[in-house]
mmCIF file of C-alpha atoms and ligand atoms in Angstrom:
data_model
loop_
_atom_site.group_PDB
_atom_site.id
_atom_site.type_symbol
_atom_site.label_atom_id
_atom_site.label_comp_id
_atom_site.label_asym_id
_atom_site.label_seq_id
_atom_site.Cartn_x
_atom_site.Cartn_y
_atom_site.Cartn_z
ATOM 1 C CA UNK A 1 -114.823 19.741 90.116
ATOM 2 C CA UNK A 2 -111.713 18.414 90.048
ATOM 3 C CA UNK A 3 -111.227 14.491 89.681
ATOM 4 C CA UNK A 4 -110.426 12.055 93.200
ATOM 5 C CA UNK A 5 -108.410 9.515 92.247
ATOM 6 C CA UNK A 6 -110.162 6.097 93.076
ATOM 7 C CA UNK A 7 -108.757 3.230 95.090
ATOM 8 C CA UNK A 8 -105.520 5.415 94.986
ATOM 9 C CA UNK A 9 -103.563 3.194 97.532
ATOM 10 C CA UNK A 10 -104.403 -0.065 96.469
ATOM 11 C CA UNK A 11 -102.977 1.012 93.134
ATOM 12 C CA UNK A 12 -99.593 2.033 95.017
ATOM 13 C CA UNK A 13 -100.008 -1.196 97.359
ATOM 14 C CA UNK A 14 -100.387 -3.445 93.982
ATOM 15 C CA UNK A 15 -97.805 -1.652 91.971
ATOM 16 C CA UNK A 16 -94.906 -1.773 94.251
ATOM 17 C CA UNK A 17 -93.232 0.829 92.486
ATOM 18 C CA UNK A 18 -89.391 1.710 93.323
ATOM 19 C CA UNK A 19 -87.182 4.387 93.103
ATOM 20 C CA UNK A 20 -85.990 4.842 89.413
ATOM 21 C CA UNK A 21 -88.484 3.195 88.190
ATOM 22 C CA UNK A 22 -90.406 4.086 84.628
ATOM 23 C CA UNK A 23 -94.099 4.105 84.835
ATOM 24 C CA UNK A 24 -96.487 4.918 82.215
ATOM 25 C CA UNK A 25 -100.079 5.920 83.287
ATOM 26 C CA UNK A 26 -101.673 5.162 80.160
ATOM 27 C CA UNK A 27 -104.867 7.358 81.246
ATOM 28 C CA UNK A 28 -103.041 10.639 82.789
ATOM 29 C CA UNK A 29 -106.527 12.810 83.542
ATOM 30 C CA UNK A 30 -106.039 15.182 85.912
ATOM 31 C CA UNK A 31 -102.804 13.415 86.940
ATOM 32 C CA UNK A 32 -104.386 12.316 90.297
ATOM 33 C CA UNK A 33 -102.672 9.063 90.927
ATOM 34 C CA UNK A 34 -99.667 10.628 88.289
ATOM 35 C CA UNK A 35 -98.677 12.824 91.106
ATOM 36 C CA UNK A 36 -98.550 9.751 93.590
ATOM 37 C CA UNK A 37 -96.871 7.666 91.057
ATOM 38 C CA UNK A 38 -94.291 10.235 90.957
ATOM 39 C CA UNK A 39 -93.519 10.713 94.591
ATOM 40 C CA UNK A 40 -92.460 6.759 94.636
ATOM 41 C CA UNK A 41 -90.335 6.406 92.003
ATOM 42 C CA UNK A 42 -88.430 9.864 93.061
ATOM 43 C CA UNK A 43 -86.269 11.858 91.805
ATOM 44 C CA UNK A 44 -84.827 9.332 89.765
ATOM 45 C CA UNK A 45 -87.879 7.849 88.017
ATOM 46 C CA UNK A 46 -89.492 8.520 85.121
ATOM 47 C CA UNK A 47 -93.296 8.601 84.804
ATOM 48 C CA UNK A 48 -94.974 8.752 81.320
ATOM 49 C CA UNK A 49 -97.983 10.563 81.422
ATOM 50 C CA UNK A 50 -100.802 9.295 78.085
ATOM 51 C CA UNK A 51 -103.858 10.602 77.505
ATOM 52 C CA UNK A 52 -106.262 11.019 74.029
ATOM 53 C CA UNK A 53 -107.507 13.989 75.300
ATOM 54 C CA UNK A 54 -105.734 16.909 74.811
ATOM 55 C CA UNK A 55 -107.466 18.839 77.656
ATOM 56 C CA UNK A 56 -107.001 16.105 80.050
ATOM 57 C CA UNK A 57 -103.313 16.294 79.188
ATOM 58 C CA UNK A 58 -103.001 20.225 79.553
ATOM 59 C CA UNK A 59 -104.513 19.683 83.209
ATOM 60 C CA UNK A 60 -102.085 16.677 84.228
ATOM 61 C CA UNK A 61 -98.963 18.741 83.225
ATOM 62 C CA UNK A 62 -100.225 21.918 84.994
ATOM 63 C CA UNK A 63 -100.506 19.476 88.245
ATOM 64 C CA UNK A 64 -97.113 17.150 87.379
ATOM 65 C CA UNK A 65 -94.778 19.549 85.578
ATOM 66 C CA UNK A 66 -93.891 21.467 88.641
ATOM 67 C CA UNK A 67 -92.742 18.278 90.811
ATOM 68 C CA UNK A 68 -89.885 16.765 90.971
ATOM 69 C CA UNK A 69 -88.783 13.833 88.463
ATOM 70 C CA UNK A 70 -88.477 13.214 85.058
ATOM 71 C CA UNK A 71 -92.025 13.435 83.301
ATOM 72 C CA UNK A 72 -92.867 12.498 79.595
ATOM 73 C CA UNK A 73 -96.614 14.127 78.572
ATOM 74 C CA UNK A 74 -97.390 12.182 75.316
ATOM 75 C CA UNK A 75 -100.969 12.828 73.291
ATOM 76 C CA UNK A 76 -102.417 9.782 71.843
ATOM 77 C CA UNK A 77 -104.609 6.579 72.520
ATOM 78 C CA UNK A 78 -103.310 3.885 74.518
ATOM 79 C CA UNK A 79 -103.981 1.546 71.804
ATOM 80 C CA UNK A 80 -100.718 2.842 69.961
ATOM 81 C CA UNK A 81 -98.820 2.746 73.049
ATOM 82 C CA UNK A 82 -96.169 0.545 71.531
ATOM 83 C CA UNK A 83 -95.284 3.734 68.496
ATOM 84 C CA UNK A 84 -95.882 6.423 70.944
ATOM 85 C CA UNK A 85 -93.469 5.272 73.193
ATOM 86 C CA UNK A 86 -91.210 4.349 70.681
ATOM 87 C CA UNK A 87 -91.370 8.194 69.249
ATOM 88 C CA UNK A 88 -90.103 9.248 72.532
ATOM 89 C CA UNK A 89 -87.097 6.774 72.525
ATOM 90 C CA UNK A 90 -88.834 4.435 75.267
ATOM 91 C CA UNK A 91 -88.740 0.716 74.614
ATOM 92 C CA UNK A 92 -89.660 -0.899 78.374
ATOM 93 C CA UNK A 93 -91.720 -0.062 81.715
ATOM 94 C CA UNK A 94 -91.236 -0.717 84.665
ATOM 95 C CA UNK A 95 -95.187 -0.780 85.423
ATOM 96 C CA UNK A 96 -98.753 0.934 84.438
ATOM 97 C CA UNK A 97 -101.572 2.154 85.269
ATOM 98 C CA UNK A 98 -104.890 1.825 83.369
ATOM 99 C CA UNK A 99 -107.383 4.075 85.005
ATOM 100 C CA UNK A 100 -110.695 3.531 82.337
ATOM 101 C CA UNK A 101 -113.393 5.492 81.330
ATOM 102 C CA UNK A 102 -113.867 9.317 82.156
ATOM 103 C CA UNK A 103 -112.638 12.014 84.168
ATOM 104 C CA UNK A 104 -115.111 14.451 86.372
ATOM 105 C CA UNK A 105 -113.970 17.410 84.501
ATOM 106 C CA UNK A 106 -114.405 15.260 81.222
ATOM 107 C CA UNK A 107 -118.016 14.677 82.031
ATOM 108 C CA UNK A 108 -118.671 18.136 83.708
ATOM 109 C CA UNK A 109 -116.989 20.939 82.136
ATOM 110 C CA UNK A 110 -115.551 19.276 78.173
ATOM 111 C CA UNK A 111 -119.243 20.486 76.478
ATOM 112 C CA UNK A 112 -118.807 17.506 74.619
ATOM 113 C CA UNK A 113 -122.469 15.899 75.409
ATOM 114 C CA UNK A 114 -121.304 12.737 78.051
ATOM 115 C CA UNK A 115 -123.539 13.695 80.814
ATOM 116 C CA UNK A 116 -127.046 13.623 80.265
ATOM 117 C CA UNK A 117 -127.665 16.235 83.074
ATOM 118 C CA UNK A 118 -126.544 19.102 80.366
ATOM 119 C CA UNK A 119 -127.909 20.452 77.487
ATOM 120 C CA UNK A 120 -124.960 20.123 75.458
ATOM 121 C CA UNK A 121 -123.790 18.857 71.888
ATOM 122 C CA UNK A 122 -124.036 14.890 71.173
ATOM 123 C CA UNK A 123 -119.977 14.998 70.543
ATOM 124 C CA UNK A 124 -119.033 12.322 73.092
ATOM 125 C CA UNK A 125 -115.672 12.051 71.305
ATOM 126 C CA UNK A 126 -112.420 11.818 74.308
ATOM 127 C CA UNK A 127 -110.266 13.010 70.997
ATOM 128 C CA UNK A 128 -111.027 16.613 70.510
ATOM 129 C CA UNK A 129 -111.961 17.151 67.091
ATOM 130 C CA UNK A 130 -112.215 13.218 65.986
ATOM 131 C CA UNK A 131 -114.576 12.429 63.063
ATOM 132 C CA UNK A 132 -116.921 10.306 64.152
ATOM 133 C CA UNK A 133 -119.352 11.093 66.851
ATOM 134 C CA UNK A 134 -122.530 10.143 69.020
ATOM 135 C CA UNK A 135 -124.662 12.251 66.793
ATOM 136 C CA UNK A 136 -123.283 11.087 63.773
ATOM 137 C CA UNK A 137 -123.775 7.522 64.850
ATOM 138 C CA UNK A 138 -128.029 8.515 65.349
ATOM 139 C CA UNK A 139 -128.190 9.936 62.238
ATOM 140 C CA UNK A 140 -126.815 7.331 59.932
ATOM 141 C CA UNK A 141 -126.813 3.721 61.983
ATOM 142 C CA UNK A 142 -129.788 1.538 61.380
ATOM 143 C CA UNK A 143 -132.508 0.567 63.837
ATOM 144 C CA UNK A 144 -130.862 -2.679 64.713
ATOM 145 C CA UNK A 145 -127.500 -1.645 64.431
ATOM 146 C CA UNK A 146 -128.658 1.138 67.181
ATOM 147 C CA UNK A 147 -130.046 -1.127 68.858
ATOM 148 C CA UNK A 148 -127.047 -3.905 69.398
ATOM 149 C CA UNK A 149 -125.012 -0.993 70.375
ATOM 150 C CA UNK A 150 -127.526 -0.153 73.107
ATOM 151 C CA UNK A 151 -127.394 -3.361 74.127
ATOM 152 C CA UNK A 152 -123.941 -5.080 73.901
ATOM 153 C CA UNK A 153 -122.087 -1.535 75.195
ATOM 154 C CA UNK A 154 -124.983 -0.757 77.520
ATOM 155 C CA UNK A 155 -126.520 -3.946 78.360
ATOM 156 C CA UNK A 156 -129.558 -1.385 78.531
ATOM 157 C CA UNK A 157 -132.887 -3.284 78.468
ATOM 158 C CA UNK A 158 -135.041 -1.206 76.600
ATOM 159 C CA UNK A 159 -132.481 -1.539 73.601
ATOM 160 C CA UNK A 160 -135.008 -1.995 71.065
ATOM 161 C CA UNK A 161 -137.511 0.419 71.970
ATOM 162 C CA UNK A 162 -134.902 3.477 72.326
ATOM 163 C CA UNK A 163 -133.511 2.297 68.725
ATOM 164 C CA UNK A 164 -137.025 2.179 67.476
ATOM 165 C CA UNK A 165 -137.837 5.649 69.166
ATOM 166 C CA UNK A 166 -134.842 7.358 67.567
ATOM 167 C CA UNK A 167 -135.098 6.378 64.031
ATOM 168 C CA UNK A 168 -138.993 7.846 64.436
ATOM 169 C CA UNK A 169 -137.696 11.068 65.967
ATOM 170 C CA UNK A 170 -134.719 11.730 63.502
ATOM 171 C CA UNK A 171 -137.492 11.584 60.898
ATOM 172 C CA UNK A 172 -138.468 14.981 62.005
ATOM 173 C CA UNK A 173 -135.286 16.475 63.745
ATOM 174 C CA UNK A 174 -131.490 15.566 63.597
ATOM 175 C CA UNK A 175 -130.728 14.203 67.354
ATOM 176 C CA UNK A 176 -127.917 16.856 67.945
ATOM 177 C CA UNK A 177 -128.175 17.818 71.762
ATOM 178 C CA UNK A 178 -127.928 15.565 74.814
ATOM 179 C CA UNK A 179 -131.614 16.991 76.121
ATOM 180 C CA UNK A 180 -132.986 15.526 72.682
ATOM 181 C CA UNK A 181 -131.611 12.421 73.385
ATOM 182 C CA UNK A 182 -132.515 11.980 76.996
ATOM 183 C CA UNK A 183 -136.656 13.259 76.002
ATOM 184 C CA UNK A 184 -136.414 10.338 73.319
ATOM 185 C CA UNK A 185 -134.966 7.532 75.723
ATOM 186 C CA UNK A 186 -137.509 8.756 78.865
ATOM 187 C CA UNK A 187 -140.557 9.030 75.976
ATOM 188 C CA UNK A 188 -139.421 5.552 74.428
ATOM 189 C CA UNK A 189 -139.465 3.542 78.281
ATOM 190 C CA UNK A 190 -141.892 3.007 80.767
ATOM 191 C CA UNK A 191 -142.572 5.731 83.144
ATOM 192 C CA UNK A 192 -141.140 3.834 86.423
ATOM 193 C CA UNK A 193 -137.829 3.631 84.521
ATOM 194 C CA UNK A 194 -137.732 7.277 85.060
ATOM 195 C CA UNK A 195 -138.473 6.668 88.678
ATOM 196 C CA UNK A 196 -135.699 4.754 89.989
ATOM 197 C CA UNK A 197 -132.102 6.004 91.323
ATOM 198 C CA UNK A 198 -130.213 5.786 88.281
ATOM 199 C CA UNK A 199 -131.267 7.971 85.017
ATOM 200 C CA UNK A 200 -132.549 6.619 82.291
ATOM 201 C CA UNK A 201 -130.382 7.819 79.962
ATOM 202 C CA UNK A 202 -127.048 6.004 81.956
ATOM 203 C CA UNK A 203 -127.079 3.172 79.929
ATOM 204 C CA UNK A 204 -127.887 4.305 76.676
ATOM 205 C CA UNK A 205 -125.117 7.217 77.301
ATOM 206 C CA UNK A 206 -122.511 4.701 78.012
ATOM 207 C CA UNK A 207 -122.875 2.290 75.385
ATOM 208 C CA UNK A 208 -122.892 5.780 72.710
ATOM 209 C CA UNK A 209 -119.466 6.899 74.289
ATOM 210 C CA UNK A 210 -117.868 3.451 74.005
ATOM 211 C CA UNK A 211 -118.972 2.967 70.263
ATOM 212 C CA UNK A 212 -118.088 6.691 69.564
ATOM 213 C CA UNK A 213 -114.323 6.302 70.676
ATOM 214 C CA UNK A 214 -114.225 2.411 70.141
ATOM 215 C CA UNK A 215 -112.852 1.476 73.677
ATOM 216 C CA UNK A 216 -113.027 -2.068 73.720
ATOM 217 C CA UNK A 217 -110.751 -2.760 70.917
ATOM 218 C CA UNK A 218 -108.402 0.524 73.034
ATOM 219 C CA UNK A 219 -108.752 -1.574 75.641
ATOM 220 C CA UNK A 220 -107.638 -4.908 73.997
ATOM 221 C CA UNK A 221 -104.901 -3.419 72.406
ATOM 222 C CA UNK A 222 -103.524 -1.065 74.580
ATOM 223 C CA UNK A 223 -103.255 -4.040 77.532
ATOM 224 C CA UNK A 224 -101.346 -6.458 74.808
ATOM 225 C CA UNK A 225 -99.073 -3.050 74.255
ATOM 226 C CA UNK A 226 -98.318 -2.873 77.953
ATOM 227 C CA UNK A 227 -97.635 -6.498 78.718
ATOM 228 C CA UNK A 228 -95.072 -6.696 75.682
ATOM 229 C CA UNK A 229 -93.452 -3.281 77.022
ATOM 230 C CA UNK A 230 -93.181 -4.726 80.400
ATOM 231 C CA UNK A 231 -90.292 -5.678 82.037
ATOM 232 C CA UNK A 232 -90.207 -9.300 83.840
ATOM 233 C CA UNK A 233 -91.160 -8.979 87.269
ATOM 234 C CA UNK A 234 -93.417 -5.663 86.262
ATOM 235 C CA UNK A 235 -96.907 -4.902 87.508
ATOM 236 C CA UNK A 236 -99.829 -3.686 85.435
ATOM 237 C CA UNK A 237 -103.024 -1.967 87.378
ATOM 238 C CA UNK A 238 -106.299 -1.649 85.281
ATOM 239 C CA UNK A 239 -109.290 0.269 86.966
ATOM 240 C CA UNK A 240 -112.232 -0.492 85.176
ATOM 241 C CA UNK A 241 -116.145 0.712 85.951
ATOM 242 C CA UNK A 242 -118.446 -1.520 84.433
ATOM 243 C CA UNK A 243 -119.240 -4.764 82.969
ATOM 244 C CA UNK A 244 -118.184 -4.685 79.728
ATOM 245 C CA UNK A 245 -114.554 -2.790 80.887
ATOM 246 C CA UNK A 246 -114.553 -6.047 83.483
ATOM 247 C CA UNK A 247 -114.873 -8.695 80.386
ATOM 248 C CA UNK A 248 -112.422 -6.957 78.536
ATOM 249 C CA UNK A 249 -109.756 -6.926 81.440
ATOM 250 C CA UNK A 250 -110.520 -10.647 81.971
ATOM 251 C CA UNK A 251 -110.065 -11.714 78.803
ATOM 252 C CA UNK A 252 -106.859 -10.133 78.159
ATOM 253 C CA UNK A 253 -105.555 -11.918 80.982
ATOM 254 C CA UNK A 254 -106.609 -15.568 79.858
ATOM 255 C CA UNK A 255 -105.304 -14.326 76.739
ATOM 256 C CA UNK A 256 -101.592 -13.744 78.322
ATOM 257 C CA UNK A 257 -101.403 -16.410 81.734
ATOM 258 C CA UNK A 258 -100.578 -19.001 79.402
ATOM 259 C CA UNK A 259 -97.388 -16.236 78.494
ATOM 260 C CA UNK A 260 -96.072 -15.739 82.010
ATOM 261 C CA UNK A 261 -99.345 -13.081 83.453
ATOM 262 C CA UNK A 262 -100.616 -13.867 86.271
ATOM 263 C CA UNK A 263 -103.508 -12.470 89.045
ATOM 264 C CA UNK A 264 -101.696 -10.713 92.149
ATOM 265 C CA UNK A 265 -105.211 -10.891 93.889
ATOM 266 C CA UNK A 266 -107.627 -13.708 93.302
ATOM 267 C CA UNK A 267 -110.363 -11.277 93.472
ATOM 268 C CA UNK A 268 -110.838 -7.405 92.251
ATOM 269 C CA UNK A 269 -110.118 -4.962 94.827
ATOM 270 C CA UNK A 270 -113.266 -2.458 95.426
ATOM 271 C CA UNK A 271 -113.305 0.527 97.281
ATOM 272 C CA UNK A 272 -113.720 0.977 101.052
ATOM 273 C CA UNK A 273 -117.414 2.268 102.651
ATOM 274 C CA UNK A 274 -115.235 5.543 103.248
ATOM 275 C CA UNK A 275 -114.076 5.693 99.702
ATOM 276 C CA UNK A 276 -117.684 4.929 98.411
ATOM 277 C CA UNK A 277 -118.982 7.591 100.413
ATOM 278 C CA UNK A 278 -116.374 10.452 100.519
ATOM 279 C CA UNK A 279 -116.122 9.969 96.298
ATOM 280 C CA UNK A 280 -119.334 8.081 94.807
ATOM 281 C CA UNK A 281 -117.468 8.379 91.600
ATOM 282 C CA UNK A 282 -115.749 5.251 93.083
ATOM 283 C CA UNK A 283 -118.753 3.266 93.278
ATOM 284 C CA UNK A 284 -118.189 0.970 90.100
ATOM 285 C CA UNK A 285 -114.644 0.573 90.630
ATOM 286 C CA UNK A 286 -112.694 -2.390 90.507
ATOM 287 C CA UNK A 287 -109.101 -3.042 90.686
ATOM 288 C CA UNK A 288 -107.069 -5.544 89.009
ATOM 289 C CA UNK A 289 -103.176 -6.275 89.431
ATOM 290 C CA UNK A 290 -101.499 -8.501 87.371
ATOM 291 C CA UNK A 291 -97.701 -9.276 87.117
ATOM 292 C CA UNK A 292 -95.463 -10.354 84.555
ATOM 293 C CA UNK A 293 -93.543 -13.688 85.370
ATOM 294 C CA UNK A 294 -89.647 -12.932 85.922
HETATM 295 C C1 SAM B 301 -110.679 8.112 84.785
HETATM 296 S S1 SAM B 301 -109.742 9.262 83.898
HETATM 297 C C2 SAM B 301 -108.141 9.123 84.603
HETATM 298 C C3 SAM B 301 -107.959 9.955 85.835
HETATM 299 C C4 SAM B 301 -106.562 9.925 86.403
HETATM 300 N N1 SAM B 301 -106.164 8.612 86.817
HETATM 301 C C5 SAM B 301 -106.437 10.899 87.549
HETATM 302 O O1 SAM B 301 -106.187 10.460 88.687
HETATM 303 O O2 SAM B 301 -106.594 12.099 87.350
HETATM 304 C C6 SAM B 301 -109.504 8.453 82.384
HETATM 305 C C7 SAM B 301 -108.658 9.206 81.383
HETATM 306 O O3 SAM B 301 -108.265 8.266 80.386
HETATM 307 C C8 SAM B 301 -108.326 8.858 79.131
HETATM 308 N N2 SAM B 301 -108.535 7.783 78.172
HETATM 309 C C9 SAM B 301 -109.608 6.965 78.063
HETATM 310 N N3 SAM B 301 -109.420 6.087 77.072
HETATM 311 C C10 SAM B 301 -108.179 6.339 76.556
HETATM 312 C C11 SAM B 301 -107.416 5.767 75.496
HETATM 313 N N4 SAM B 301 -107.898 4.760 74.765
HETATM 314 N N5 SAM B 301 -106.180 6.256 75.255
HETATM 315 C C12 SAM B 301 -105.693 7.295 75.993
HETATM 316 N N6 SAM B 301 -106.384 7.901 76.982
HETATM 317 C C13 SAM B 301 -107.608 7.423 77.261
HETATM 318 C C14 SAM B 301 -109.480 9.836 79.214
HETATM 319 O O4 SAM B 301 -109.321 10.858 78.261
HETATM 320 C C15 SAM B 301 -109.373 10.328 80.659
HETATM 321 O O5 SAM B 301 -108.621 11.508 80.730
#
């Protein structure tokens, strides 16, 4: 399936892009809102296109590379945006786009174990063939470290009972495959957690991808990257789709009002019914616009 972009115009309306402008999308995907971003800054423009995941990459040039305007496709994590742009000779923006989290092909067709509805290898790593990863983490993290994870990256309530209910199954069987995971978390809960509309493996998923590619600290850094490669006057849109994305977003702009950043709209921008319903994808999503004082 291949990946909507969510709240697609608001992120034109808030990043009042021009002709000739450059514009990185620091999380390219499946180059959904690239190939919007394109067609406003023209011919003329140039749009950098960033993404960890190599696959993700491959699929946003196959969908950019054939339209018109200069593109850039650059592999790495946003959190060294400042030397990856550098390498290709680019010291200022004219705007980005932050689009967190996960594509639909990502969590349907990588294999890499981040959707608990297939059987698949506990990878969960966004960089192909990175070192660490969620099974890795099962196998050698304590209880309580487990357990803090589950809890400050998942916020999931049963923290201490899913720690406690892997470190007795690993005893018998290394937790490789997603379906191993998800019998542990349903076997370690009550049985009405099992009963409700979201799985109960969602949290507990989450809060393994985020320690797995460590995307708070991406986060953190790859913001303070974009606001010092920002030109005055320059816009910065961050999607996020969750909680913990939300503090982080926050945080790094308390961090920077004091140095000229301020909130285009008091609030975060959610989608429409329509979008909700045509693309429940967009559910979680929230919209934030902030601009760099001239
Ligand atoms: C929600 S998708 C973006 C979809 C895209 N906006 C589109 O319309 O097709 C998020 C993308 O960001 C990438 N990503 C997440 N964290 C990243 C990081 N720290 N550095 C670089 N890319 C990252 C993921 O690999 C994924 O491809």
């Amino acid at each position: 399936m291949r990946h909507i972009p969510v709240l697609l115009q608001e992120t034109l309306d808030g990043l009042k892009l021009r002709r000739g402008d450059s514009v990185l999308d620091a999380t390219s995907g499946s180059g959904g809102h690239g190939e919007a971003l394109l067609s406003h800054i023209g011919r003329s423009g140039t749009l950098i296109c960033l993404d960890q995941d190599e696959d993700a990459l491959a699929r946003s040039r196959l969908q950019l590379d054939p339209l018109p305007g200069t593109k850039k496709f650059v592999h790495g994590n946003f959190r060294d945006l400042a030397q990856l742009l550098s390498t290709e000779g680019i010291t200022e923006i004219d705007a980005a786009l932050f689009d967190l989290g996960m594509s639909s092909e990502q969590l349907e067709e990588s294999g890499r174990g981040f959707s608990f509805l297939k059987d698949e290898p506990l990878l969960m790593t966004m960089q192909k063939g990175a070192t660490l990863s969620a099974k890795d983490l099962l196998a050698t993290l304590s209880e309580s470290q487990l357990m803090d994870i589950l809890q400050s990256y998942g916020e999931e309530q049963f923290a201490q009972k899913i720690a406690h209910g892997i470190v007795t199954a690993r005893k018998e069987d290394p937790i490789e495959s997603t379906t191993a995971l998800v019998r542990i978390i349903k076997e370690s809960t009550p049985p009405w957690y099992s009963k409700r509309r979201i799985h109960p493996a969602t949290k507990s998923f989450q809060a393994l991808r985020i320690a797995v590619n460590d995307e708070y600290s991406a986060i953190d850094e790859g913001l303070e990257s974009a606001f010092t490669l920002l030109k005055p006057g320059g816009n910065i849109a961050v999607i996020s789709f969750h909680g913990g994305e939300v503090r982080h977003v926050k945080s790094f702009f308390r961090h920077f009002k004091e140095r000229s950043l301020t909130r285009v709209n008091k609030h975060a921008i959610k989608p429409s019914r329509t979008e909700m319903r045509e693309n429940p994808r967009a559910r979680s999503a929230q919209l934030f616009i902030f601009k760099k004082a001239i």
